Short mmCIF file of C-alpha atoms in Angstrom, two decimals:
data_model
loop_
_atom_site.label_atom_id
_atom_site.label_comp_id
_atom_site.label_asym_id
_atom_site.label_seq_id
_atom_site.Cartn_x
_atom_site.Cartn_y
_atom_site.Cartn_z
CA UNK A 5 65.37 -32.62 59.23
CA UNK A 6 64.87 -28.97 59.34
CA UNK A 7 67.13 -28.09 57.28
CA UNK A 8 65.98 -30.49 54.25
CA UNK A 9 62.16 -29.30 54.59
CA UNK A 10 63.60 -25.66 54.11
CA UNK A 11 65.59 -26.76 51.14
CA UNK A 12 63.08 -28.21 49.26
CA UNK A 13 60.48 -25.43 50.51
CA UNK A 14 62.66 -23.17 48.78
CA UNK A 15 63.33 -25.60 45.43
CA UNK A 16 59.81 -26.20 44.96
CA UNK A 17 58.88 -21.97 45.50
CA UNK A 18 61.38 -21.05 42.95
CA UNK A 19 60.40 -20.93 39.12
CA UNK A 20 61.74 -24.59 39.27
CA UNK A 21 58.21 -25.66 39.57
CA UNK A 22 56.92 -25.11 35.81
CA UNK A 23 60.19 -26.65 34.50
CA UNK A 24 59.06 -29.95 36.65
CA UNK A 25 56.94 -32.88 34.41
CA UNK A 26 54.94 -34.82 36.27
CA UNK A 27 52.94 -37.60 36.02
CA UNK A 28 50.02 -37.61 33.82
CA UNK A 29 47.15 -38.34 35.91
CA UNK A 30 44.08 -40.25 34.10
CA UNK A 31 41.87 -40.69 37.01
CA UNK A 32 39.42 -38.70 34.93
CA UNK A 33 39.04 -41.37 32.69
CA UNK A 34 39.39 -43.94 34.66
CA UNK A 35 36.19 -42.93 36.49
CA UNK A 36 34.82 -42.85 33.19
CA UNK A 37 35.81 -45.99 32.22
CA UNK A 38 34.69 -47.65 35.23
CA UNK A 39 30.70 -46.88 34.25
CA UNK A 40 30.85 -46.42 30.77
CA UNK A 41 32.98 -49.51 29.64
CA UNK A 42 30.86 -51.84 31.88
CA UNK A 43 27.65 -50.75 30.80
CA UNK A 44 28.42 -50.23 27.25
CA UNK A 45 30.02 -53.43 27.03
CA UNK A 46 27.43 -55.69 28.95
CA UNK A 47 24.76 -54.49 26.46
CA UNK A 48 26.88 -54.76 23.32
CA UNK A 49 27.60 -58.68 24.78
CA UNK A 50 23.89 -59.19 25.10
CA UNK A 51 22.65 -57.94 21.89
CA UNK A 52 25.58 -59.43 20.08
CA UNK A 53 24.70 -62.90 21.59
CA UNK A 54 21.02 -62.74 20.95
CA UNK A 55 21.35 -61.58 17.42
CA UNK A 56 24.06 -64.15 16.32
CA UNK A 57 22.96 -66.65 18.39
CA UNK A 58 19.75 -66.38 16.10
CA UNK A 59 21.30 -66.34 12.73
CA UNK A 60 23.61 -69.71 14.09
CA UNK A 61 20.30 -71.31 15.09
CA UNK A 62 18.41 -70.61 11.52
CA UNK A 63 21.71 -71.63 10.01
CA UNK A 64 21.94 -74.77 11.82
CA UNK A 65 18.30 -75.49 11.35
CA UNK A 66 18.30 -74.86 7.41
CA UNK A 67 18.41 -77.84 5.50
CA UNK A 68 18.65 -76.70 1.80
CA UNK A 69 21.55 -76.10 0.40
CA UNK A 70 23.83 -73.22 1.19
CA UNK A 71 25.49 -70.52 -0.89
CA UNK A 72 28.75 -68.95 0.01
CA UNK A 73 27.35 -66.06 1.57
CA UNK A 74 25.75 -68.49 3.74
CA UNK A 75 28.32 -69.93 4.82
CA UNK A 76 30.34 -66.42 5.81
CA UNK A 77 27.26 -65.46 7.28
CA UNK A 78 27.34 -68.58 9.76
CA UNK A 79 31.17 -67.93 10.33
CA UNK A 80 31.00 -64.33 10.87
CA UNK A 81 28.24 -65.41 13.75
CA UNK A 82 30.50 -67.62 15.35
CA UNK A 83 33.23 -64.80 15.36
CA UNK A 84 30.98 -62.56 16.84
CA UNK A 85 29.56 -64.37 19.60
CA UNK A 86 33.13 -65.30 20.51
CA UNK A 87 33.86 -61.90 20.43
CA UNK A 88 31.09 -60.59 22.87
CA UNK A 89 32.01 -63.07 25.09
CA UNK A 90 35.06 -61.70 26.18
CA UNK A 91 33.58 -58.51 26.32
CA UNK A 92 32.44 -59.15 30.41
CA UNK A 93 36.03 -60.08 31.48
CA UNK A 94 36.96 -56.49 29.70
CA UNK A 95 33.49 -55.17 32.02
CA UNK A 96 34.64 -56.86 35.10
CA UNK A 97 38.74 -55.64 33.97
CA UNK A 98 37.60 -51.71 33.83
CA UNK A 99 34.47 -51.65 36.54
CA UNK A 100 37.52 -53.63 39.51
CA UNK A 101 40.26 -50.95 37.52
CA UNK A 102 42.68 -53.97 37.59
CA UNK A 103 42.43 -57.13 35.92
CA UNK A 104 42.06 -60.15 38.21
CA UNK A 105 41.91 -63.30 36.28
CA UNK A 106 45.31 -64.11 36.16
CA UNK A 107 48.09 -64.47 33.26
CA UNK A 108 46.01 -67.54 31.49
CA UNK A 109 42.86 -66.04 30.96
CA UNK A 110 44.30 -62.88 29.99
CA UNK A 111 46.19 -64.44 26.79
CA UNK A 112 43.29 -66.15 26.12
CA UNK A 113 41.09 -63.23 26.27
CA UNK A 114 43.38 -60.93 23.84
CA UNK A 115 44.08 -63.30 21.49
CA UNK A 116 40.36 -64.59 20.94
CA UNK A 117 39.55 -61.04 21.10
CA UNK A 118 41.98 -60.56 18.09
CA UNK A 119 41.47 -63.76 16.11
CA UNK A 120 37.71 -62.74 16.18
CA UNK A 121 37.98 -59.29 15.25
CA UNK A 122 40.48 -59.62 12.06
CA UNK A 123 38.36 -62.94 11.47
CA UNK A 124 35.18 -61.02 11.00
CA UNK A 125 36.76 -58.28 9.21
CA UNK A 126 37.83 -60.56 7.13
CA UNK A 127 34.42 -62.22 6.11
CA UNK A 128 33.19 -58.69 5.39
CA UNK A 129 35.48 -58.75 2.78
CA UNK A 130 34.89 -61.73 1.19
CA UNK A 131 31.16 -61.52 1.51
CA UNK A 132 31.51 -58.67 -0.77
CA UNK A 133 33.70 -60.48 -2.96
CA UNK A 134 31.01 -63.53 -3.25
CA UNK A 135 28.13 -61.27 -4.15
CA UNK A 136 30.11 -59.32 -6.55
CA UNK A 137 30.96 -62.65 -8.43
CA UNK A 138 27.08 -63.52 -8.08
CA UNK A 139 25.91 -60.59 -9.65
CA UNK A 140 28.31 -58.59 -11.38
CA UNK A 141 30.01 -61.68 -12.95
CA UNK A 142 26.11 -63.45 -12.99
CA UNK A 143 26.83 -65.20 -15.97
CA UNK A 144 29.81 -66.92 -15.09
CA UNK A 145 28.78 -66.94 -11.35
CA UNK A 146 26.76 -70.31 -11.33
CA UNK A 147 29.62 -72.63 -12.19
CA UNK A 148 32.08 -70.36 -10.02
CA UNK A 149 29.88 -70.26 -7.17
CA UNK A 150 29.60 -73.78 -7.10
CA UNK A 151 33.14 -74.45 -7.56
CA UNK A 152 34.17 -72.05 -4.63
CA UNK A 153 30.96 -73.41 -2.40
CA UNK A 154 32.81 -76.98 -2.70
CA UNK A 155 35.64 -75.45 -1.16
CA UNK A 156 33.53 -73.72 0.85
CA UNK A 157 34.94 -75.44 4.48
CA UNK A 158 38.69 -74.94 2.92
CA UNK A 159 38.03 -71.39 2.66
CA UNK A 160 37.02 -70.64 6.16
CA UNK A 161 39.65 -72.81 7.57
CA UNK A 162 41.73 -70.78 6.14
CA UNK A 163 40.34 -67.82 6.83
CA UNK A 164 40.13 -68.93 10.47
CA UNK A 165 44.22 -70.22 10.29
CA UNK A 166 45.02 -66.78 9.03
CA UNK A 167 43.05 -65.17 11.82
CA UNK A 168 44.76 -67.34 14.44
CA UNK A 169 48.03 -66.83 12.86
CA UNK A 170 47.64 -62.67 12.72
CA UNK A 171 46.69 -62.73 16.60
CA UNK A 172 49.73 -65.09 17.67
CA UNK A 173 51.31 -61.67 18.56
CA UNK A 174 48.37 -61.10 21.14
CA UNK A 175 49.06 -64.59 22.44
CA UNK A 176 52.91 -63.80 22.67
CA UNK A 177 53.01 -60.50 23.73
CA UNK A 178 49.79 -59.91 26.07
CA UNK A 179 50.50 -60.64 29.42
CA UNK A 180 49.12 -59.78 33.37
CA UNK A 181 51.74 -57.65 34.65
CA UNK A 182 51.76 -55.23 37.81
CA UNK A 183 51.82 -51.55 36.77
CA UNK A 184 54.17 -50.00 39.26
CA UNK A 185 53.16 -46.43 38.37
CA UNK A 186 49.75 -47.15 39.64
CA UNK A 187 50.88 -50.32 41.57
CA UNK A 188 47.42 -52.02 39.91
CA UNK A 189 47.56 -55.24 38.14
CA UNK A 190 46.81 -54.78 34.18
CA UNK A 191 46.43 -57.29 31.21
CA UNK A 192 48.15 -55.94 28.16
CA UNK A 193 50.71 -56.11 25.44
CA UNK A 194 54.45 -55.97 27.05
CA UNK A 195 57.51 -55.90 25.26
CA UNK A 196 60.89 -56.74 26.11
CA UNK A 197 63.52 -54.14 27.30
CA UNK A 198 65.53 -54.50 24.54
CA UNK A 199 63.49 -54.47 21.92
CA UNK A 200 62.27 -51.20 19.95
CA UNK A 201 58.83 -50.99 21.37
CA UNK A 202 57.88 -47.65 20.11
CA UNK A 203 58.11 -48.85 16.68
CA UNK A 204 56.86 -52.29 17.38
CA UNK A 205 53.15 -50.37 19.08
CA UNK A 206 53.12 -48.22 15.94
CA UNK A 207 53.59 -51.03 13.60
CA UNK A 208 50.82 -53.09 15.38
CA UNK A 209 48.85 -49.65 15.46
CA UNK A 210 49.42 -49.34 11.81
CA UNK A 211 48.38 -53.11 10.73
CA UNK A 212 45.63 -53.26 12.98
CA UNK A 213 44.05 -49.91 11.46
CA UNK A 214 45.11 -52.02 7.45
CA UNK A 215 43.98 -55.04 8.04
CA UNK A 216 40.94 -54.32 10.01
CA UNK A 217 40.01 -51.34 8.41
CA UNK A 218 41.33 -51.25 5.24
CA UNK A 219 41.20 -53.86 3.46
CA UNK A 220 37.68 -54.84 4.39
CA UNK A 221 36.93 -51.16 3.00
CA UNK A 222 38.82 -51.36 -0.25
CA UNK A 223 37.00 -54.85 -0.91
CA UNK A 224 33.77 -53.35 0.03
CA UNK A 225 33.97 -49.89 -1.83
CA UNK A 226 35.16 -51.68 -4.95
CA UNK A 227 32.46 -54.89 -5.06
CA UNK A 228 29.43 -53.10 -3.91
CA UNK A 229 30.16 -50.10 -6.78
CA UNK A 230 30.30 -52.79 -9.47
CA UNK A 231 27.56 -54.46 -7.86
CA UNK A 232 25.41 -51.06 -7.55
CA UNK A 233 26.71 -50.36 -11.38
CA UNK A 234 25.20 -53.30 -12.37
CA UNK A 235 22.12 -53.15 -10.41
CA UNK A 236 21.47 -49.83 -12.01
CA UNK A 237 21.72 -51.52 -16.20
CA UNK A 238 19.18 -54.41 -14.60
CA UNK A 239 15.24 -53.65 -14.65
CA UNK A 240 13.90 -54.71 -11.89
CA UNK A 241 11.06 -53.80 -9.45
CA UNK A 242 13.81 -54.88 -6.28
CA UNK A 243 16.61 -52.72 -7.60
CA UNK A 244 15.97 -49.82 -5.52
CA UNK A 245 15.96 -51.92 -2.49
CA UNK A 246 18.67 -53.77 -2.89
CA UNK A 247 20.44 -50.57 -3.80
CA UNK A 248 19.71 -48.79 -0.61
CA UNK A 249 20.62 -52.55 1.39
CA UNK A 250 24.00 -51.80 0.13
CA UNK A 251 24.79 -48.46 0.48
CA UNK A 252 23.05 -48.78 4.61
CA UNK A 253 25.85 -51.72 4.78
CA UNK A 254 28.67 -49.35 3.37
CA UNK A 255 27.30 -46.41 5.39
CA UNK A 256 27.21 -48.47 8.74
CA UNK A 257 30.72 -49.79 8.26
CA UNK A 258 31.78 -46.50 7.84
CA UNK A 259 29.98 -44.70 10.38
CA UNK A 260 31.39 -48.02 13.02
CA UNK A 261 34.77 -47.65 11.61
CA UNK A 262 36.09 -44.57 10.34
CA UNK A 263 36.47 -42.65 13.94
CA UNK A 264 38.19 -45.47 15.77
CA UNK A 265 40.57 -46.29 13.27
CA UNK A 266 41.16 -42.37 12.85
CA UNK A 267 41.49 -42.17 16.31
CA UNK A 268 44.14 -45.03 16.20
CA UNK A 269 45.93 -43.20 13.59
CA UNK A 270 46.12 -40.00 15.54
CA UNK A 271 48.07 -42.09 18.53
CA UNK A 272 50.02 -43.34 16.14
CA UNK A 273 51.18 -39.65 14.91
CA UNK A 274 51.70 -38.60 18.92
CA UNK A 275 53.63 -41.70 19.55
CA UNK A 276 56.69 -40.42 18.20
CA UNK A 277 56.24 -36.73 19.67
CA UNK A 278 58.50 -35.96 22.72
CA UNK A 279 55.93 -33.41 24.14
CA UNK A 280 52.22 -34.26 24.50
CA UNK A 281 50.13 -32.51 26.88
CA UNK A 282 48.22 -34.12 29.39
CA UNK A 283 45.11 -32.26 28.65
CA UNK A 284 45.07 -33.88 25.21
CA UNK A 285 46.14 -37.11 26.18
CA UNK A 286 43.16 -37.61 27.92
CA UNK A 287 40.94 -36.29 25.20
CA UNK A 288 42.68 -39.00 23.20
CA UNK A 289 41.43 -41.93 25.72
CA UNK A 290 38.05 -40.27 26.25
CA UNK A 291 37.89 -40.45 21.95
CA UNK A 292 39.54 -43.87 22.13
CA UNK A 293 37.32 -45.24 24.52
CA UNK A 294 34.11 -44.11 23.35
CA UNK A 295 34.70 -44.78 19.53
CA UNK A 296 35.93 -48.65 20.43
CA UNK A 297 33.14 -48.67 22.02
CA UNK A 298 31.10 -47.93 18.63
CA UNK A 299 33.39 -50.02 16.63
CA UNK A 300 32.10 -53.13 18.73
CA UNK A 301 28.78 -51.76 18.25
CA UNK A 302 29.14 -53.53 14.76
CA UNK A 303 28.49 -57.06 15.24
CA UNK A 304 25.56 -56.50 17.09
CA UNK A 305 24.67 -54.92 13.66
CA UNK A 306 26.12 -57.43 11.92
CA UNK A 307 23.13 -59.96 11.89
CA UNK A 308 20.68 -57.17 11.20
CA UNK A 309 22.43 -55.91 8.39
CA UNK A 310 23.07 -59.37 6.55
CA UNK A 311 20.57 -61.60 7.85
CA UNK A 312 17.69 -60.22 9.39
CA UNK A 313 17.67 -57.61 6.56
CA UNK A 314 16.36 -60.22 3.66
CA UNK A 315 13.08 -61.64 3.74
CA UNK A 316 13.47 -64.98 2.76
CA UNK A 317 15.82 -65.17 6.33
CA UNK A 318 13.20 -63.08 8.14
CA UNK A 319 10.53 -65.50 7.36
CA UNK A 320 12.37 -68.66 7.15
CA UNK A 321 13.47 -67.05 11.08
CA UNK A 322 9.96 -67.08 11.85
CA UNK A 323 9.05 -70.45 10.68
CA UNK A 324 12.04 -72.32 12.88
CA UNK A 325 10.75 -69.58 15.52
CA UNK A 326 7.10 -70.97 15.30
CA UNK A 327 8.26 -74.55 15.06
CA UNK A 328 10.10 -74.37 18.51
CA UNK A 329 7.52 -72.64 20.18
CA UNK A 330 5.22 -75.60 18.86
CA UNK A 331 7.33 -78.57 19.86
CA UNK A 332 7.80 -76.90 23.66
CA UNK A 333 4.69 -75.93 24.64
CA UNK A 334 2.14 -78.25 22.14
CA UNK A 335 3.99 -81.63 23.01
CA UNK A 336 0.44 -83.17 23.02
CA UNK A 337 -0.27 -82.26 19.28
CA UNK A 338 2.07 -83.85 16.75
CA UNK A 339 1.22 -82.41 13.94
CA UNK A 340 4.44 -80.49 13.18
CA UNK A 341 4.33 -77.38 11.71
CA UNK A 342 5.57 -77.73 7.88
CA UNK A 343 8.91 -75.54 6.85
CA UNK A 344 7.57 -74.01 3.49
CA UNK A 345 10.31 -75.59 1.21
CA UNK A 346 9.88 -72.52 -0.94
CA UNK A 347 11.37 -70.37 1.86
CA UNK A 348 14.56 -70.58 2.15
CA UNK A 349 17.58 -69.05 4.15
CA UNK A 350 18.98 -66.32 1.82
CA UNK A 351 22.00 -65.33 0.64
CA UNK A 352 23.31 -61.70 1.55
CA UNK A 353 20.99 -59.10 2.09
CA UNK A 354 18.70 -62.08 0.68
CA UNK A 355 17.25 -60.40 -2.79
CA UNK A 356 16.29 -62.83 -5.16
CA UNK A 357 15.88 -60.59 -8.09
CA UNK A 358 14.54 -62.63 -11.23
CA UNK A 359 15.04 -60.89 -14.63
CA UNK A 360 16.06 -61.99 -17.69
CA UNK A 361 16.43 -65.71 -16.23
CA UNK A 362 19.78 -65.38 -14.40
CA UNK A 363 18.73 -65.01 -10.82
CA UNK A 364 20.81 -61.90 -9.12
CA UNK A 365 22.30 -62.71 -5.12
CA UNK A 366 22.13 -59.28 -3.17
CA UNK B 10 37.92 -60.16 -19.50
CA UNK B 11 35.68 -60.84 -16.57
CA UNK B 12 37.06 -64.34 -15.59
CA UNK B 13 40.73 -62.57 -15.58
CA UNK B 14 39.65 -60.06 -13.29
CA UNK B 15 37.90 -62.56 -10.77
CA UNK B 16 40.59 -64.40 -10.46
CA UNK B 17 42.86 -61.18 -10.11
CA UNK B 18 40.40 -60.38 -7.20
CA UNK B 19 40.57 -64.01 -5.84
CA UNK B 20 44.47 -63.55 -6.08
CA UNK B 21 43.89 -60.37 -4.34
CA UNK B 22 41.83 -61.44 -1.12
CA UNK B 23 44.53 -64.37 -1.02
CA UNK B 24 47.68 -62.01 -1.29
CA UNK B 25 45.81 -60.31 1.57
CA UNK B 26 45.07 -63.01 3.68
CA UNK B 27 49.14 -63.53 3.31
CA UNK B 28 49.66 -60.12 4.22
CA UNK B 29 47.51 -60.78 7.28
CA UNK B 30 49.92 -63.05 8.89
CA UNK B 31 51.68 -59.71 9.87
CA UNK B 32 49.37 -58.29 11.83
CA UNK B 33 47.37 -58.08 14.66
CA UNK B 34 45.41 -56.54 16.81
CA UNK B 35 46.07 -54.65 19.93
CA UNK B 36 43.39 -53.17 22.28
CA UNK B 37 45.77 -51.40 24.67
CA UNK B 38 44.68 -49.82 28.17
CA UNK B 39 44.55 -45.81 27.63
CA UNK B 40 43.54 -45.15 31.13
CA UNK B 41 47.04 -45.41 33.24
CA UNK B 42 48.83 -42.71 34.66
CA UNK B 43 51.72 -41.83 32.56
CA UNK B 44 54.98 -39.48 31.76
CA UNK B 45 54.51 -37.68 28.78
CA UNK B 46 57.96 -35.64 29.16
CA UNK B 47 61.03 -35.30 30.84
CA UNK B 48 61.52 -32.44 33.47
CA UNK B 49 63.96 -30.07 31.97
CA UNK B 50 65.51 -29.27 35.53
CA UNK B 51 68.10 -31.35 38.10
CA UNK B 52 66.13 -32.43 41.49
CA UNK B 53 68.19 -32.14 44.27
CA UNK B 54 68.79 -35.22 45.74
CA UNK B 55 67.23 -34.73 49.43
CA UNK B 56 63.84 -33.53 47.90
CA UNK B 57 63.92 -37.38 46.77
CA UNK B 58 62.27 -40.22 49.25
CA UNK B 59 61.83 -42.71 46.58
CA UNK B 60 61.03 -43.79 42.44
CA UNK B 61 59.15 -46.04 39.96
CA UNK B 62 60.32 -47.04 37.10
CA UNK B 63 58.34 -46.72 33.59
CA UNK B 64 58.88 -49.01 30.55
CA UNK B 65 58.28 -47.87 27.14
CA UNK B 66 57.36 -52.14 27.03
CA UNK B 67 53.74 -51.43 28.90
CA UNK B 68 51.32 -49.54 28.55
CA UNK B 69 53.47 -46.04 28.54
CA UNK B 70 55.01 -44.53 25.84
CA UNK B 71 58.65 -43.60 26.78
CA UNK B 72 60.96 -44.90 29.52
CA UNK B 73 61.05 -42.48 32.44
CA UNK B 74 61.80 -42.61 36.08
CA UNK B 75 59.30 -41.35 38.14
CA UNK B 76 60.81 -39.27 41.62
CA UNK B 77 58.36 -39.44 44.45
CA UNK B 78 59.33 -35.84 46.13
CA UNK B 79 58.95 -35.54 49.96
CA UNK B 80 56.05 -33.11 49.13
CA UNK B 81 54.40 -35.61 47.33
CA UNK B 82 55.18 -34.62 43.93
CA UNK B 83 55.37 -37.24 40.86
CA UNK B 84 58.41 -35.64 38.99
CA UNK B 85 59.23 -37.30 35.02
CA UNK B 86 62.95 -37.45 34.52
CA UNK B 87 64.87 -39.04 31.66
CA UNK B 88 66.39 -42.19 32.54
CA UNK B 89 69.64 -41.30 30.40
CA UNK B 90 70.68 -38.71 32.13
CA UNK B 91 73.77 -38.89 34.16
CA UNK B 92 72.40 -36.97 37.06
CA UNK B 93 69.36 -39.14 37.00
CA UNK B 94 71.55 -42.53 36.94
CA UNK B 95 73.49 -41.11 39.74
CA UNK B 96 70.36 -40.39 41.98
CA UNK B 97 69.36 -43.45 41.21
CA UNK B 98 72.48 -44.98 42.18
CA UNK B 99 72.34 -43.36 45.56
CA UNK B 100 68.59 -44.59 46.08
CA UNK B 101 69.47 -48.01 45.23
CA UNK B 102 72.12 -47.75 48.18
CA UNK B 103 70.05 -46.17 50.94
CA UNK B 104 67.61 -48.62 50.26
CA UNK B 105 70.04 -51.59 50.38
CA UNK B 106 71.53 -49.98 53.73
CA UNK B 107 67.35 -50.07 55.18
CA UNK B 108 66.89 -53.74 54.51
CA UNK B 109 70.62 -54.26 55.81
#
């Protein structure tokens, strides 16, 4: 016995020691993500819920006809507040540091998380594309808006299927496993021994950052500068306004985006790299952490930015608002408070400019 | 002109909504205690009282065996070494002679 303490005594005092690698230890962050990730996430949850639970309702309760926009609008709510509400098992997952609701729920939980996020990405995109064919391509737009708002449920099933389809992988591959290294119980993405998992994390790394990033972007950056090109030929008194609506939207996206995905990108680049420090590694899921956690920040933005933002929403908000308040707490007096049948739910940032007769959608 | 390029556009979003079907999206755990490298020196086999195994399949990067040292060290080696798969070997064996 004595004679093995010495020997390792004397292996361990030699110069040995700084050829050694050891373990990377992230309890740093993990006390960090144990207060930040709960708190962050059970206000993004309750924000989210409140403001999409609002533009649902005013959806729901709007009885004129709806345009496309609309209609994105009401699906990108539903992703959302699907979204946000897995957010408190991910609270609950990082505040216990080990996730305790079994292999079931944690399926579930990635792959609505994923079907939600690429889903909404996705409407970002083709909101942009519906209000570039409303006002860049205004004369044509009325029988082409019409046409497409016919197949108006087709289109977000399908944009739903695709969704579904794209986070099948998170169904497949996520699973509650027991992390011996830290002998705690984590729900994640595992891959089998014999396939090539390196390149199978950077390839979902890599679509993830092109298909939720992207795409949306290039759809964005290319309708809103047509739609901003245009806006600038028209004479209007709203121009301005709907100009700035725009670039805020663009701007926000960006500002939501740009340093997650970059950050995303950057673990891609180490992935392959033999030797990473461990001082930077943890920089990496300090960065990771805190810009997810502004990346989520956007669909609590999401209804301010595309509902709340047009006044013909606002006020039609207000009116459903007023109504509800009336029926609950006036039950005695029946006279009902009329919905203005001039205000109506609006499309897109909701600007109704009126020049030259042709009626430009923000 | 215009009517061309909306439906080039519409042909576009649908191309990538195809292109979708690819992909997902992974929100993977970043706060786990992992190797990073391998050590670049042999531990002698008595300094050894036990390992873990890592698997580039969760939420680590490469495939390492972890050697718990009897001073409480957390040493990375490369699992495709031969000394390594020999220690290992020998672990595998005391252990099987304990719960003999």
């Amino acid at each position: 016995m004595s004679t093995t303490v010495f020997g390792t005594t004397e292996f361990f005092d030699t110069d040995y020691a700084s050829l050694i690698s050891t373990v990377c230890s992230k309890s740093e962050v993990r006390s960090f993500t144990k207060v930040f990730l709960p708190v962050a996430y059970s206000l993004i949850c309750i924000v989210g819920l409140v403001g999409n639970i609002f533009v649902v309702m005013t959806f729901a309760l709007y009885e004129r006809t709806k345009s496309m926009t609309d209609v994105y609008l009401f699906n990108m709510a539903i992703a959302d507040i699907l979204f946000v509400l897995t957010l408190p098992l991910w609270a609950v997952n990082y505040a216990a540091d080990k996730w305790i609701f079994g292999n079931f729920i944690c399926k579930m939980a990635k792959g609505i998380y994923a079907i939600n996020f690429s889903c909404g990405m996705l409407l970002l995109a083709f909101i942009s594309v519906d209000r570039y064919i409303a006002i860049v391509q205004a004369t044509k737009s009325f029988k082409l808006r019409a046409r497409t708002l016919a197949y108006s449920k087709l289109i977000c099933l399908a944009v739903w299927a695709s969704a579904i389809l794209i986070s099948s992988s998170s169904f497949l591959y996520s699973e509650s496993y027991d992390f011996a290294t830290n002998e705690t119980q984590i729900c994640d993405h595992r891959f089998d021994k014999t396939s090539d998992s390196i390149v199978l994390k950077s390839l979902l790394l890599c679509l993830q950052v092109g298909f939720g990033f992207f795409i949306p972007f290039v759809f964005m950056i290319f309708c809103y500068a047509f739609i901003v090109k245009s806006l600038q030929q028209a004479q209007n008194s709203k121009r301005n306004k709907a100009i700035n609506v725009i670039v805020l939207i663009v701007v926000v996206f960006l500002v939501c985006q740009v340093p997650y995905n970059t950050v995303l990108l950057m673990a891609v680049a180490n992935m392959g790299k033999a030797e990473k420090s461990c001082d930077s590694d943890n920089i990496m899921a300090y960065a990771k952490y805190t810009t997810e956690t502004i990346a989520f920040l956007h669909c609590c933005l999401n209804p301010v930015l595309y509902a709340f933002i047009g006044v013909k929403f606002r006020s039609y908000f207000v009116k459903i608002m007023k109504d509800l308040w009336c029926r609950r707490y006036k039950k005695y007096n029946k006279r009902s408070s009329r919905i203005n049948s001039d205000i109506y739910l609006s499309r897109q940032t909701s600007e109704i400019l009126t020049d030259n007769a042709s009626s430009f959608t923000i | 002109m215009p009517g061309l390029s909306t439906k080039s556009l519409i042909l576009a979003s649908l191309l990538g909504l195809l292109l979708l079907l690819l992909c997902s999206t992974s929100q993977a755990q970043s706060n786990q205690d992992c190797c990073l490298s391998y050590s670049k020196v042999r531990l002698p086999r008595k300094v050894i009282k036990g390992f873990t195994e890592q698997l580039s399949g969760e939420v680590c990067d490469i495939d390492a065996i972890i050697f718990h040292t009897v001073r409480g060290l957390k040493a990375c080696v490369n699992p495709k070494e031969d000394w390594v798969k020999k220690h290992l070997l020998f672990l595998s064996q005391k252990l099987k002679r304990m719960s003999m």
